Each structure stands twice: as C-alpha cells, then as structure tokens.
Amino acid sequence: MFFWVLALLILCGFLWNYKRQLKIADITDKYVFITGCDTGFGNLAAKTFDKKGFHVIAACLTESESTALKAETSERLHTVLLDVTDPENVKRTAQWVKNQVGEKGLWGLINNAGILGVLAPTDWLTVEDYREPIEVNLFGLINVTLNLLPLVKKAQGRIINVSSIGGRLAFSGGGYTPSKYAVEGFNDSLRRDMKAFGVHVSCIEPGLFKTGLSDPIKATEKKRAIWKHLSPDIKQQYGEGYIEKSLDKLKGTNSFVNVDLSLVVECMDHALTSLFPKTHYAAGRDAKTFWIPLSHMPAVLQDFLLLKQKIELANPKAV
C-alpha cells in the first residue's frame, strides 16, 4: 500500500512539474508593457523580454534612462515617459499603446513601478510620509491597470503585479507596507474578476534585493531628515543614537539581501509565457525560507522574531 501511495505522489509531482514547463507559442507577435524600467527589475525585464522576441513597451520616468535603455536594446523595443501618479499622462500613454498594438491587444502588463518612501517608526511620521508611496505603489498601479485593461482583455493576456514580502508582513513603519498590502488585495480581486475573460493575473513577492529602491544610504538620509524635526519628547524616548544603533543591527541581515535580480525576472517570465501561470510567486531565498513561511505563523511568533531586530528605546516612558 505504501509503495502505491509513494508512486502516486511521484507521478503527481512529475505531472505538476511538466505542466509548469508548458509554454505559449509565437511570442514574436505579442506586446508587453512594463512600468518602472529606469533601473532594477523593470530595466532587466525590458532587456530580457526584448531578447526573447517580445514587442516591449518600456515605461520610464526619466528621459536619460529611457535613452540609455533604447541604446542597449533592439529596434523592437519602444520607450515611453510615464509618471504613474499623473492621470492625464497615464491616459495619454494608454491611447498611444492602443495605437501601437492595434487589433492584437496587449499580451502582458507588468506593473513594476514603485518607491520605498520613508521607513521609520510610525510616531515619527506624518500622513504625507504615507501618501507618496501609496500614490505610486497603489493608485498608480491601479490607474495604469484600469486604462490598459481593455487591451489585455482583447488579447486574453497576462497581468503581473509586483508586490513585496512587505505585502505579507509589516517589517517597518511607513507607507510602503500598507501600499503593498493593498496591492495584494487589488491583485486578488482583479484575478477573480478577469478569470471569465481568459486573463491570468499573477502577483510577484520579492524578498530583500539590492536595488536603487533599497539603497541604505538614501533610507538613512531620509530618517535623519525626519529626526531633525521630531519633538523633544520623541527624541528623548528613542535616544540620540537610535538611528546609528539601528544601522548596526541591520548589518547582521546583509546575508538576507539578494543580489541576483534575474530571480524576479524569471518569475515574470513564467507568469508571462507559461500555459499555466501561478497566482503568486515568491522571489529570493529570504522570501521563500523566511518571510513567506513567517507570514503564515501566529502573530505572537511574528512579533517575537521581528521585534528581535528592533533597538531598545532609551526611555519609552518619557513624556
């Protein structure tokens, strides 16, 4: 009996792996629109899918990065300047994309544009500190999706939303994690709404990666700028050396940071080209072995492990 159960499990595993390897055909006639192509995941994705033969439309925020990307890619790739927080810019871009793709529609929409914003204790922040990352990471993503959705439905294509492990666990105060939690919710409702139209919706949850988004120097500068304007009470509660102590604590987590950006692009590739794309992709060793498993654990365990990385306050009772 045990032998037959084992054989059945092995067969199921083989069939599941075989199913995941089945790919779509004729990618050379398909269009893919990617946001946030100036640097990082989006930049590498644009280059990768251009080499594969897709007609890539890469949205960049700056003219200089747009020019640099075109210089490194084929004539198939087109760039467009896009600020996802500007509704009129998004609307004009959607019309331009419609003219480009014609009756074929848009096979792939990769919502990759995002910012980190300020990561700091909640009582250091104002509502404006929350507003910027939420405008870019959430409302920008939703607006781009809504404007391009008719083209994706026409092609019965794919929508890929780049979220984060910050959409599964709140590892810091600030607007980044609330924006990513909301992206996860939007992604799930969109996936169910689009199923009847033959549109597949996937969510990618990268762990900690070494990109411009996660530059520790910029993050520290933002924290120090906020510190200068804090009330004397809060400064007394946290202590003058709080930021420096936090940085020393974070140095021990450098081994968690992934440097290979292709891990995320491989997830995009599977979601874009597989006949059976997954609904969620975890990218990075830390995401698979720590963050995602921890997100399923009881809150008491999550708090215990995450609070171990916090610095003890100098005088929390000071008022």
PDB file of C-alpha atoms in Angstrom:
ATOM      1  CA  MET A   1       0.000   0.000   0.000  1.00  0.00           C
ATOM      2  CA  PHE A   2       2.780   2.420   0.934  1.00  0.00           C
ATOM      3  CA  PHE A   3       4.522   1.696  -2.372  1.00  0.00           C
ATOM      4  CA  TRP A   4       1.428   2.644  -4.399  1.00  0.00           C
ATOM      5  CA  VAL A   5       0.886   5.852  -2.438  1.00  0.00           C
ATOM      6  CA  LEU A   6       4.536   6.800  -2.963  1.00  0.00           C
ATOM      7  CA  ALA A   7       4.297   6.008  -6.683  1.00  0.00           C
ATOM      8  CA  LEU A   8       1.156   8.131  -6.971  1.00  0.00           C
ATOM      9  CA  LEU A   9       2.848  11.058  -5.242  1.00  0.00           C
ATOM     10  CA  ILE A  10       5.882  10.799  -7.535  1.00  0.00           C
ATOM     11  CA  LEU A  11       3.614  10.696 -10.602  1.00  0.00           C
ATOM     12  CA  CYS A  12       1.649  13.731  -9.403  1.00  0.00           C
ATOM     13  CA  GLY A  13       4.902  15.598  -8.808  1.00  0.00           C
ATOM     14  CA  PHE A  14       6.149  14.727 -12.283  1.00  0.00           C
ATOM     15  CA  LEU A  15       2.889  15.813 -13.939  1.00  0.00           C
ATOM     16  CA  TRP A  16       2.817  19.054 -11.915  1.00  0.00           C
ATOM     17  CA  ASN A  17       6.391  19.891 -12.940  1.00  0.00           C
ATOM     18  CA  TYR A  18       5.663  19.013 -16.591  1.00  0.00           C
ATOM     19  CA  LYS A  19       2.553  21.208 -16.556  1.00  0.00           C
ATOM     20  CA  ARG A  20       4.566  24.197 -15.266  1.00  0.00           C
ATOM     21  CA  GLN A  21       7.057  23.846 -18.142  1.00  0.00           C
ATOM     22  CA  LEU A  22       4.470  24.146 -20.941  1.00  0.00           C
ATOM     23  CA  LYS A  23       4.908  27.475 -22.766  1.00  0.00           C
ATOM     24  CA  ILE A  24       2.859  29.654 -25.105  1.00  0.00           C
ATOM     25  CA  ALA A  25       3.780  29.781 -28.794  1.00  0.00           C
ATOM     26  CA  ASP A  26       4.535  32.697 -31.144  1.00  0.00           C
ATOM     27  CA  ILE A  27       5.802  35.281 -28.682  1.00  0.00           C
ATOM     28  CA  THR A  28       7.191  37.416 -31.516  1.00  0.00           C
ATOM     29  CA  ASP A  29       3.736  38.835 -32.278  1.00  0.00           C
ATOM     30  CA  LYS A  30       2.939  39.722 -28.668  1.00  0.00           C
ATOM     31  CA  TYR A  31       3.211  43.112 -26.944  1.00  0.00           C
ATOM     32  CA  VAL A  32       4.313  43.625 -23.331  1.00  0.00           C
ATOM     33  CA  PHE A  33       4.039  46.893 -21.382  1.00  0.00           C
ATOM     34  CA  ILE A  34       6.338  47.303 -18.343  1.00  0.00           C
ATOM     35  CA  THR A  35       6.360  50.191 -15.867  1.00  0.00           C
ATOM     36  CA  GLY A  36       9.379  51.321 -13.863  1.00  0.00           C
ATOM     37  CA  CYS A  37      12.024  50.473 -16.453  1.00  0.00           C
ATOM     38  CA  ASP A  38      14.579  53.115 -15.465  1.00  0.00           C
ATOM     39  CA  THR A  39      16.531  50.720 -13.225  1.00  0.00           C
ATOM     40  CA  GLY A  40      16.200  47.491 -11.256  1.00  0.00           C
ATOM     41  CA  PHE A  41      13.703  44.746 -12.047  1.00  0.00           C
ATOM     42  CA  GLY A  42      11.896  46.683 -14.769  1.00  0.00           C
ATOM     43  CA  ASN A  43      15.062  47.579 -16.621  1.00  0.00           C
ATOM     44  CA  LEU A  44      16.312  43.984 -16.626  1.00  0.00           C
ATOM     45  CA  ALA A  45      12.850  42.701 -17.590  1.00  0.00           C
ATOM     46  CA  ALA A  46      12.661  45.047 -20.584  1.00  0.00           C
ATOM     47  CA  LYS A  47      16.060  43.853 -21.839  1.00  0.00           C
ATOM     48  CA  THR A  48      15.264  40.189 -21.181  1.00  0.00           C
ATOM     49  CA  PHE A  49      11.888  40.151 -22.939  1.00  0.00           C
ATOM     50  CA  ASP A  50      13.278  42.176 -25.837  1.00  0.00           C
ATOM     51  CA  LYS A  51      15.937  39.496 -26.367  1.00  0.00           C
ATOM     52  CA  LYS A  52      13.263  36.795 -26.243  1.00  0.00           C
ATOM     53  CA  GLY A  53      11.453  38.450 -29.139  1.00  0.00           C
ATOM     54  CA  PHE A  54       8.540  40.242 -27.485  1.00  0.00           C
ATOM     55  CA  HIS A  55       7.487  43.694 -28.622  1.00  0.00           C
ATOM     56  CA  VAL A  56       8.379  45.513 -25.411  1.00  0.00           C
ATOM     57  CA  ILE A  57       6.966  48.910 -24.479  1.00  0.00           C
ATOM     58  CA  ALA A  58       9.088  50.126 -21.583  1.00  0.00           C
ATOM     59  CA  ALA A  59       7.762  52.980 -19.445  1.00  0.00           C
ATOM     60  CA  CYS A  60      10.477  55.117 -17.864  1.00  0.00           C
ATOM     61  CA  LEU A  61      10.223  58.116 -15.558  1.00  0.00           C
ATOM     62  CA  THR A  62      13.248  59.996 -16.929  1.00  0.00           C
ATOM     63  CA  GLU A  63      14.432  60.842 -20.429  1.00  0.00           C
ATOM     64  CA  SER A  64      18.037  59.899 -19.653  1.00  0.00           C
ATOM     65  CA  GLU A  65      17.170  56.347 -18.552  1.00  0.00           C
ATOM     66  CA  SER A  66      14.805  55.958 -21.497  1.00  0.00           C
ATOM     67  CA  THR A  67      17.595  56.888 -23.907  1.00  0.00           C
ATOM     68  CA  ALA A  68      20.058  54.540 -22.191  1.00  0.00           C
ATOM     69  CA  LEU A  69      17.610  51.632 -22.390  1.00  0.00           C
ATOM     70  CA  LYS A  70      16.939  52.163 -26.106  1.00  0.00           C
ATOM     71  CA  ALA A  71      20.693  52.189 -26.755  1.00  0.00           C
ATOM     72  CA  GLU A  72      21.034  48.707 -25.214  1.00  0.00           C
ATOM     73  CA  THR A  73      18.065  47.021 -26.897  1.00  0.00           C
ATOM     74  CA  SER A  74      16.721  46.158 -30.329  1.00  0.00           C
ATOM     75  CA  GLU A  75      14.559  48.286 -32.601  1.00  0.00           C
ATOM     76  CA  ARG A  76      11.522  46.278 -31.461  1.00  0.00           C
ATOM     77  CA  LEU A  77      11.617  47.923 -28.041  1.00  0.00           C
ATOM     78  CA  HIS A  78       9.843  51.248 -27.620  1.00  0.00           C
ATOM     79  CA  THR A  79      10.075  53.504 -24.612  1.00  0.00           C
ATOM     80  CA  VAL A  80       7.562  55.988 -23.267  1.00  0.00           C
ATOM     81  CA  LEU A  81       7.888  58.541 -20.490  1.00  0.00           C
ATOM     82  CA  LEU A  82       5.366  57.809 -17.767  1.00  0.00           C
ATOM     83  CA  ASP A  83       4.634  59.168 -14.315  1.00  0.00           C
ATOM     84  CA  VAL A  84       2.117  56.670 -12.922  1.00  0.00           C
ATOM     85  CA  THR A  85       0.814  59.287 -10.466  1.00  0.00           C
ATOM     86  CA  ASP A  86      -0.238  61.644 -13.284  1.00  0.00           C
ATOM     87  CA  PRO A  87      -3.724  60.598 -14.508  1.00  0.00           C
ATOM     88  CA  GLU A  88      -3.512  62.561 -17.765  1.00  0.00           C
ATOM     89  CA  ASN A  89      -0.069  61.093 -18.516  1.00  0.00           C
ATOM     90  CA  VAL A  90      -1.447  57.596 -17.901  1.00  0.00           C
ATOM     91  CA  LYS A  91      -4.464  58.220 -20.134  1.00  0.00           C
ATOM     92  CA  ARG A  92      -2.331  59.567 -22.998  1.00  0.00           C
ATOM     93  CA  THR A  93       0.077  56.662 -22.679  1.00  0.00           C
ATOM     94  CA  ALA A  94      -2.775  54.130 -22.790  1.00  0.00           C
ATOM     95  CA  GLN A  95      -4.059  55.707 -26.026  1.00  0.00           C
ATOM     96  CA  TRP A  96      -0.559  55.591 -27.507  1.00  0.00           C
ATOM     97  CA  VAL A  97      -0.208  51.923 -26.543  1.00  0.00           C
ATOM     98  CA  LYS A  98      -3.602  51.195 -28.120  1.00  0.00           C
ATOM     99  CA  ASN A  99      -2.386  52.698 -31.392  1.00  0.00           C
ATOM    100  CA  GLN A 100       0.797  50.622 -31.202  1.00  0.00           C
ATOM    101  CA  VAL A 101      -0.755  47.213 -30.519  1.00  0.00           C
ATOM    102  CA  GLY A 102      -3.764  47.569 -32.812  1.00  0.00           C
ATOM    103  CA  GLU A 103      -6.132  44.609 -33.019  1.00  0.00           C
ATOM    104  CA  LYS A 104      -3.645  42.241 -31.368  1.00  0.00           C
ATOM    105  CA  GLY A 105      -4.233  43.817 -28.000  1.00  0.00           C
ATOM    106  CA  LEU A 106      -1.742  43.794 -25.135  1.00  0.00           C
ATOM    107  CA  TRP A 107      -0.494  40.350 -24.124  1.00  0.00           C
ATOM    108  CA  GLY A 108       1.346  41.412 -20.982  1.00  0.00           C
ATOM    109  CA  LEU A 109       1.063  44.225 -18.459  1.00  0.00           C
ATOM    110  CA  ILE A 110       3.804  44.212 -15.813  1.00  0.00           C
ATOM    111  CA  ASN A 111       3.112  46.700 -13.022  1.00  0.00           C
ATOM    112  CA  ASN A 112       6.613  47.109 -11.631  1.00  0.00           C
ATOM    113  CA  ALA A 113       6.952  50.835 -10.830  1.00  0.00           C
ATOM    114  CA  GLY A 114       7.305  51.506  -7.128  1.00  0.00           C
ATOM    115  CA  ILE A 115       9.081  53.511  -4.445  1.00  0.00           C
ATOM    116  CA  LEU A 116      10.102  52.745  -0.876  1.00  0.00           C
ATOM    117  CA  GLY A 117       9.215  56.045   0.719  1.00  0.00           C
ATOM    118  CA  VAL A 118      10.290  56.655   4.310  1.00  0.00           C
ATOM    119  CA  LEU A 119      10.852  53.641   6.586  1.00  0.00           C
ATOM    120  CA  ALA A 120      10.714  54.856  10.173  1.00  0.00           C
ATOM    121  CA  PRO A 121       8.782  54.302  13.403  1.00  0.00           C
ATOM    122  CA  THR A 122       5.124  55.248  12.988  1.00  0.00           C
ATOM    123  CA  ASP A 123       5.170  58.016  15.594  1.00  0.00           C
ATOM    124  CA  TRP A 124       7.917  59.815  13.641  1.00  0.00           C
ATOM    125  CA  LEU A 125       5.742  60.214  10.557  1.00  0.00           C
ATOM    126  CA  THR A 126       3.048  62.445   9.126  1.00  0.00           C
ATOM    127  CA  VAL A 127       0.250  61.451   6.765  1.00  0.00           C
ATOM    128  CA  GLU A 128       2.287  62.983   3.910  1.00  0.00           C
ATOM    129  CA  ASP A 129       5.033  60.431   4.535  1.00  0.00           C
ATOM    130  CA  TYR A 130       2.438  57.743   3.840  1.00  0.00           C
ATOM    131  CA  ARG A 131       0.874  59.465   0.860  1.00  0.00           C
ATOM    132  CA  GLU A 132       3.789  59.314  -1.624  1.00  0.00           C
ATOM    133  CA  PRO A 133       4.414  55.528  -1.663  1.00  0.00           C
ATOM    134  CA  ILE A 134       0.675  54.842  -1.632  1.00  0.00           C
ATOM    135  CA  GLU A 135       0.144  57.178  -4.615  1.00  0.00           C
ATOM    136  CA  VAL A 136       2.878  55.426  -6.634  1.00  0.00           C
ATOM    137  CA  ASN A 137       2.674  51.817  -5.476  1.00  0.00           C
ATOM    138  CA  LEU A 138      -1.110  51.511  -5.223  1.00  0.00           C
ATOM    139  CA  PHE A 139      -3.078  54.222  -7.030  1.00  0.00           C
ATOM    140  CA  GLY A 140      -0.515  54.443  -9.827  1.00  0.00           C
ATOM    141  CA  LEU A 141      -0.681  50.677 -10.327  1.00  0.00           C
ATOM    142  CA  ILE A 142      -4.491  50.672 -10.268  1.00  0.00           C
ATOM    143  CA  ASN A 143      -4.771  53.579 -12.720  1.00  0.00           C
ATOM    144  CA  VAL A 144      -2.358  52.015 -15.211  1.00  0.00           C
ATOM    145  CA  THR A 145      -4.228  48.710 -14.954  1.00  0.00           C
ATOM    146  CA  LEU A 146      -7.685  50.239 -15.474  1.00  0.00           C
ATOM    147  CA  ASN A 147      -6.535  52.218 -18.514  1.00  0.00           C
ATOM    148  CA  LEU A 148      -4.833  49.245 -20.193  1.00  0.00           C
ATOM    149  CA  LEU A 149      -7.284  46.550 -19.101  1.00  0.00           C
ATOM    150  CA  PRO A 150      -9.400  46.639 -22.313  1.00  0.00           C
ATOM    151  CA  LEU A 151      -6.271  45.917 -24.358  1.00  0.00           C
ATOM    152  CA  VAL A 152      -5.281  42.988 -22.126  1.00  0.00           C
ATOM    153  CA  LYS A 153      -8.815  41.571 -22.309  1.00  0.00           C
ATOM    154  CA  LYS A 154      -8.692  41.823 -26.106  1.00  0.00           C
ATOM    155  CA  ALA A 155      -5.527  39.667 -26.168  1.00  0.00           C
ATOM    156  CA  GLN A 156      -6.718  37.392 -23.324  1.00  0.00           C
ATOM    157  CA  GLY A 157      -3.310  38.146 -21.894  1.00  0.00           C
ATOM    158  CA  ARG A 158      -1.499  38.412 -18.577  1.00  0.00           C
ATOM    159  CA  ILE A 159      -1.293  40.989 -15.791  1.00  0.00           C
ATOM    160  CA  ILE A 160       1.673  40.753 -13.431  1.00  0.00           C
ATOM    161  CA  ASN A 161       1.703  42.904 -10.301  1.00  0.00           C
ATOM    162  CA  VAL A 162       4.992  43.277  -8.458  1.00  0.00           C
ATOM    163  CA  SER A 163       4.192  43.392  -4.753  1.00  0.00           C
ATOM    164  CA  SER A 164       6.687  42.550  -1.993  1.00  0.00           C
ATOM    165  CA  ILE A 165       7.178  40.474   1.108  1.00  0.00           C
ATOM    166  CA  GLY A 166       6.146  43.803   2.652  1.00  0.00           C
ATOM    167  CA  GLY A 167       2.655  42.920   1.395  1.00  0.00           C
ATOM    168  CA  ARG A 168       2.707  39.842   3.614  1.00  0.00           C
ATOM    169  CA  LEU A 169       4.483  41.154   6.732  1.00  0.00           C
ATOM    170  CA  ALA A 170       4.793  44.717   8.035  1.00  0.00           C
ATOM    171  CA  PHE A 171       8.531  44.891   8.720  1.00  0.00           C
ATOM    172  CA  SER A 172       8.688  48.674   9.232  1.00  0.00           C
ATOM    173  CA  GLY A 173       6.579  51.757   9.741  1.00  0.00           C
ATOM    174  CA  GLY A 174       5.829  53.970   6.745  1.00  0.00           C
ATOM    175  CA  GLY A 175       3.649  53.900   3.659  1.00  0.00           C
ATOM    176  CA  TYR A 176       5.469  51.094   1.831  1.00  0.00           C
ATOM    177  CA  THR A 177       3.919  48.106   3.600  1.00  0.00           C
ATOM    178  CA  PRO A 178       0.342  49.479   3.636  1.00  0.00           C
ATOM    179  CA  SER A 179       0.658  50.137  -0.106  1.00  0.00           C
ATOM    180  CA  LYS A 180       1.855  46.591  -0.764  1.00  0.00           C
ATOM    181  CA  TYR A 181      -0.836  45.019   1.419  1.00  0.00           C
ATOM    182  CA  ALA A 182      -3.374  46.924  -0.668  1.00  0.00           C
ATOM    183  CA  VAL A 183      -1.703  45.771  -3.917  1.00  0.00           C
ATOM    184  CA  GLU A 184      -2.187  42.168  -2.759  1.00  0.00           C
ATOM    185  CA  GLY A 185      -5.897  42.830  -2.204  1.00  0.00           C
ATOM    186  CA  PHE A 186      -6.313  44.542  -5.572  1.00  0.00           C
ATOM    187  CA  ASN A 187      -4.408  41.723  -7.264  1.00  0.00           C
ATOM    188  CA  ASP A 188      -6.680  39.030  -5.772  1.00  0.00           C
ATOM    189  CA  SER A 189      -9.949  40.778  -6.672  1.00  0.00           C
ATOM    190  CA  LEU A 190      -8.654  41.554 -10.174  1.00  0.00           C
ATOM    191  CA  ARG A 191      -7.608  37.922 -10.683  1.00  0.00           C
ATOM    192  CA  ARG A 192     -11.106  36.680  -9.878  1.00  0.00           C
ATOM    193  CA  ASP A 193     -12.832  39.364 -11.947  1.00  0.00           C
ATOM    194  CA  MET A 194     -10.675  38.664 -15.019  1.00  0.00           C
ATOM    195  CA  LYS A 195     -10.945  34.864 -14.954  1.00  0.00           C
ATOM    196  CA  ALA A 196     -14.114  34.878 -17.082  1.00  0.00           C
ATOM    197  CA  PHE A 197     -12.274  36.883 -19.760  1.00  0.00           C
ATOM    198  CA  GLY A 198      -9.379  34.444 -20.043  1.00  0.00           C
ATOM    199  CA  VAL A 199      -6.955  36.926 -18.466  1.00  0.00           C
ATOM    200  CA  HIS A 200      -4.429  35.474 -15.984  1.00  0.00           C
ATOM    201  CA  VAL A 201      -3.361  37.715 -13.087  1.00  0.00           C
ATOM    202  CA  SER A 202      -0.229  36.940 -11.076  1.00  0.00           C
ATOM    203  CA  CYS A 203       1.460  38.565  -8.109  1.00  0.00           C
ATOM    204  CA  ILE A 204       5.226  38.534  -7.500  1.00  0.00           C
ATOM    205  CA  GLU A 205       6.500  38.923  -3.936  1.00  0.00           C
ATOM    206  CA  PRO A 206      10.241  39.689  -3.983  1.00  0.00           C
ATOM    207  CA  GLY A 207      12.251  39.456  -0.801  1.00  0.00           C
ATOM    208  CA  LEU A 208      15.049  41.881   0.011  1.00  0.00           C
ATOM    209  CA  PHE A 209      17.026  42.745  -3.127  1.00  0.00           C
ATOM    210  CA  LYS A 210      19.957  45.054  -3.711  1.00  0.00           C
ATOM    211  CA  THR A 211      18.422  47.733  -5.942  1.00  0.00           C
ATOM    212  CA  GLY A 212      18.194  51.508  -6.026  1.00  0.00           C
ATOM    213  CA  LEU A 213      14.866  51.152  -4.227  1.00  0.00           C
ATOM    214  CA  SER A 214      16.549  49.693  -1.139  1.00  0.00           C
ATOM    215  CA  ASP A 215      19.631  51.948  -1.047  1.00  0.00           C
ATOM    216  CA  PRO A 216      20.546  52.058   2.695  1.00  0.00           C
ATOM    217  CA  ILE A 217      22.305  55.436   2.355  1.00  0.00           C
ATOM    218  CA  LYS A 218      19.194  57.138   0.943  1.00  0.00           C
ATOM    219  CA  ALA A 219      16.977  55.451   3.535  1.00  0.00           C
ATOM    220  CA  THR A 220      19.226  56.657   6.359  1.00  0.00           C
ATOM    221  CA  GLU A 221      19.314  60.215   4.982  1.00  0.00           C
ATOM    222  CA  LYS A 222      15.503  60.284   4.986  1.00  0.00           C
ATOM    223  CA  LYS A 223      15.403  59.043   8.582  1.00  0.00           C
ATOM    224  CA  ARG A 224      17.906  61.672   9.716  1.00  0.00           C
ATOM    225  CA  ALA A 225      15.952  64.422   7.977  1.00  0.00           C
ATOM    226  CA  ILE A 226      12.820  63.384   9.858  1.00  0.00           C
ATOM    227  CA  TRP A 227      14.721  63.084  13.151  1.00  0.00           C
ATOM    228  CA  LYS A 228      15.678  66.766  12.978  1.00  0.00           C
ATOM    229  CA  HIS A 229      12.020  67.792  13.092  1.00  0.00           C
ATOM    230  CA  LEU A 230      10.846  65.411  15.826  1.00  0.00           C
ATOM    231  CA  SER A 231       9.568  66.778  19.119  1.00  0.00           C
ATOM    232  CA  PRO A 232      11.931  66.743  22.125  1.00  0.00           C
ATOM    233  CA  ASP A 233       9.697  64.142  23.819  1.00  0.00           C
ATOM    234  CA  ILE A 234      10.060  61.627  20.983  1.00  0.00           C
ATOM    235  CA  LYS A 235      13.801  62.225  20.729  1.00  0.00           C
ATOM    236  CA  GLN A 236      14.096  61.539  24.447  1.00  0.00           C
ATOM    237  CA  GLN A 237      12.034  58.369  24.157  1.00  0.00           C
ATOM    238  CA  TYR A 238      14.147  56.913  21.333  1.00  0.00           C
ATOM    239  CA  GLY A 239      17.550  58.306  22.318  1.00  0.00           C
ATOM    240  CA  GLU A 240      20.094  60.248  20.253  1.00  0.00           C
ATOM    241  CA  GLY A 241      21.925  57.156  18.978  1.00  0.00           C
ATOM    242  CA  TYR A 242      18.808  55.323  17.804  1.00  0.00           C
ATOM    243  CA  ILE A 243      19.429  55.608  14.041  1.00  0.00           C
ATOM    244  CA  GLU A 244      23.085  54.545  14.289  1.00  0.00           C
ATOM    245  CA  LYS A 245      22.197  51.569  16.507  1.00  0.00           C
ATOM    246  CA  SER A 246      19.507  50.538  14.018  1.00  0.00           C
ATOM    247  CA  LEU A 247      22.060  50.593  11.196  1.00  0.00           C
ATOM    248  CA  ASP A 248      24.469  48.417  13.191  1.00  0.00           C
ATOM    249  CA  LYS A 249      21.658  45.936  13.817  1.00  0.00           C
ATOM    250  CA  LEU A 250      20.783  45.797  10.123  1.00  0.00           C
ATOM    251  CA  LYS A 251      24.369  44.968   9.128  1.00  0.00           C
ATOM    252  CA  GLY A 252      23.803  41.486  10.504  1.00  0.00           C
ATOM    253  CA  THR A 253      20.992  40.929   7.987  1.00  0.00           C
ATOM    254  CA  ASN A 254      23.094  41.597   4.866  1.00  0.00           C
ATOM    255  CA  SER A 255      23.238  37.866   4.152  1.00  0.00           C
ATOM    256  CA  PHE A 256      19.465  38.003   3.568  1.00  0.00           C
ATOM    257  CA  VAL A 257      19.801  40.504   0.712  1.00  0.00           C
ATOM    258  CA  ASN A 258      19.584  39.009  -2.790  1.00  0.00           C
ATOM    259  CA  VAL A 259      21.835  40.456  -5.496  1.00  0.00           C
ATOM    260  CA  ASP A 260      20.587  38.454  -8.484  1.00  0.00           C
ATOM    261  CA  LEU A 261      17.725  40.481  -9.961  1.00  0.00           C
ATOM    262  CA  SER A 262      17.063  37.780 -12.545  1.00  0.00           C
ATOM    263  CA  LEU A 263      15.259  35.776  -9.837  1.00  0.00           C
ATOM    264  CA  VAL A 264      12.388  38.251 -10.078  1.00  0.00           C
ATOM    265  CA  VAL A 265      12.528  38.464 -13.881  1.00  0.00           C
ATOM    266  CA  GLU A 266      12.342  34.652 -14.082  1.00  0.00           C
ATOM    267  CA  CYS A 267       9.069  34.834 -12.161  1.00  0.00           C
ATOM    268  CA  MET A 268       7.813  37.485 -14.593  1.00  0.00           C
ATOM    269  CA  ASP A 269       8.869  35.259 -17.491  1.00  0.00           C
ATOM    270  CA  HIS A 270       6.958  32.243 -16.169  1.00  0.00           C
ATOM    271  CA  ALA A 271       3.852  34.325 -15.461  1.00  0.00           C
ATOM    272  CA  LEU A 272       4.072  35.783 -18.970  1.00  0.00           C
ATOM    273  CA  THR A 273       4.856  32.664 -21.010  1.00  0.00           C
ATOM    274  CA  SER A 274       3.608  29.606 -19.119  1.00  0.00           C
ATOM    275  CA  LEU A 275       0.374  27.959 -20.227  1.00  0.00           C
ATOM    276  CA  PHE A 276      -0.371  27.558 -16.520  1.00  0.00           C
ATOM    277  CA  PRO A 277       0.987  30.627 -14.688  1.00  0.00           C
ATOM    278  CA  LYS A 278       0.972  30.632 -10.890  1.00  0.00           C
ATOM    279  CA  THR A 279      -1.174  33.062  -8.942  1.00  0.00           C
ATOM    280  CA  HIS A 280       1.705  34.018  -6.603  1.00  0.00           C
ATOM    281  CA  TYR A 281       5.481  33.898  -6.967  1.00  0.00           C
ATOM    282  CA  ALA A 282       7.982  34.260  -4.122  1.00  0.00           C
ATOM    283  CA  ALA A 283      11.322  35.594  -5.402  1.00  0.00           C
ATOM    284  CA  GLY A 284      14.534  35.355  -3.418  1.00  0.00           C
ATOM    285  CA  ARG A 285      15.892  32.905  -0.884  1.00  0.00           C
ATOM    286  CA  ASP A 286      14.792  35.011   2.068  1.00  0.00           C
ATOM    287  CA  ALA A 287      11.230  35.276   0.761  1.00  0.00           C
ATOM    288  CA  LYS A 288      10.916  31.509   0.312  1.00  0.00           C
ATOM    289  CA  THR A 289      12.624  30.372   3.502  1.00  0.00           C
ATOM    290  CA  PHE A 290      11.752  33.126   5.995  1.00  0.00           C
ATOM    291  CA  TRP A 291       9.271  35.880   5.080  1.00  0.00           C
ATOM    292  CA  ILE A 292       6.517  33.885   3.361  1.00  0.00           C
ATOM    293  CA  PRO A 293       6.579  30.995   5.880  1.00  0.00           C
ATOM    294  CA  LEU A 294       6.583  33.516   8.747  1.00  0.00           C
ATOM    295  CA  SER A 295       3.552  35.271   7.247  1.00  0.00           C
ATOM    296  CA  HIS A 296       1.548  32.085   7.882  1.00  0.00           C
ATOM    297  CA  MET A 297       2.648  31.828  11.527  1.00  0.00           C
ATOM    298  CA  PRO A 298       0.745  33.114  14.583  1.00  0.00           C
ATOM    299  CA  ALA A 299       1.094  36.844  15.273  1.00  0.00           C
ATOM    300  CA  VAL A 300       2.867  36.167  18.564  1.00  0.00           C
ATOM    301  CA  LEU A 301       5.693  34.379  16.722  1.00  0.00           C
ATOM    302  CA  GLN A 302       5.874  37.054  14.018  1.00  0.00           C
ATOM    303  CA  ASP A 303       6.148  39.769  16.662  1.00  0.00           C
ATOM    304  CA  PHE A 304       8.801  37.875  18.602  1.00  0.00           C
ATOM    305  CA  LEU A 305      11.089  37.387  15.599  1.00  0.00           C
ATOM    306  CA  LEU A 306      10.624  40.841  14.073  1.00  0.00           C
ATOM    307  CA  LEU A 307      10.950  42.688  17.376  1.00  0.00           C
ATOM    308  CA  LYS A 308      14.313  40.994  17.913  1.00  0.00           C
ATOM    309  CA  GLN A 309      15.614  43.276  15.156  1.00  0.00           C
ATOM    310  CA  LYS A 310      14.363  46.402  16.922  1.00  0.00           C
ATOM    311  CA  ILE A 311      16.553  48.624  19.097  1.00  0.00           C
ATOM    312  CA  GLU A 312      15.665  49.019  22.753  1.00  0.00           C
ATOM    313  CA  LEU A 313      14.374  52.535  23.354  1.00  0.00           C
ATOM    314  CA  ALA A 314      16.285  54.871  25.653  1.00  0.00           C
ATOM    315  CA  ASN A 315      13.277  55.995  27.714  1.00  0.00           C
ATOM    316  CA  PRO A 316       9.854  54.913  26.338  1.00  0.00           C
ATOM    317  CA  LYS A 317       8.048  56.394  29.360  1.00  0.00           C
ATOM    318  CA  ALA A 318       9.404  59.898  28.844  1.00  0.00           C
ATOM    319  CA  VAL A 319       6.685  62.478  28.158  1.00  0.00           C
TER     320      VAL A 319
END
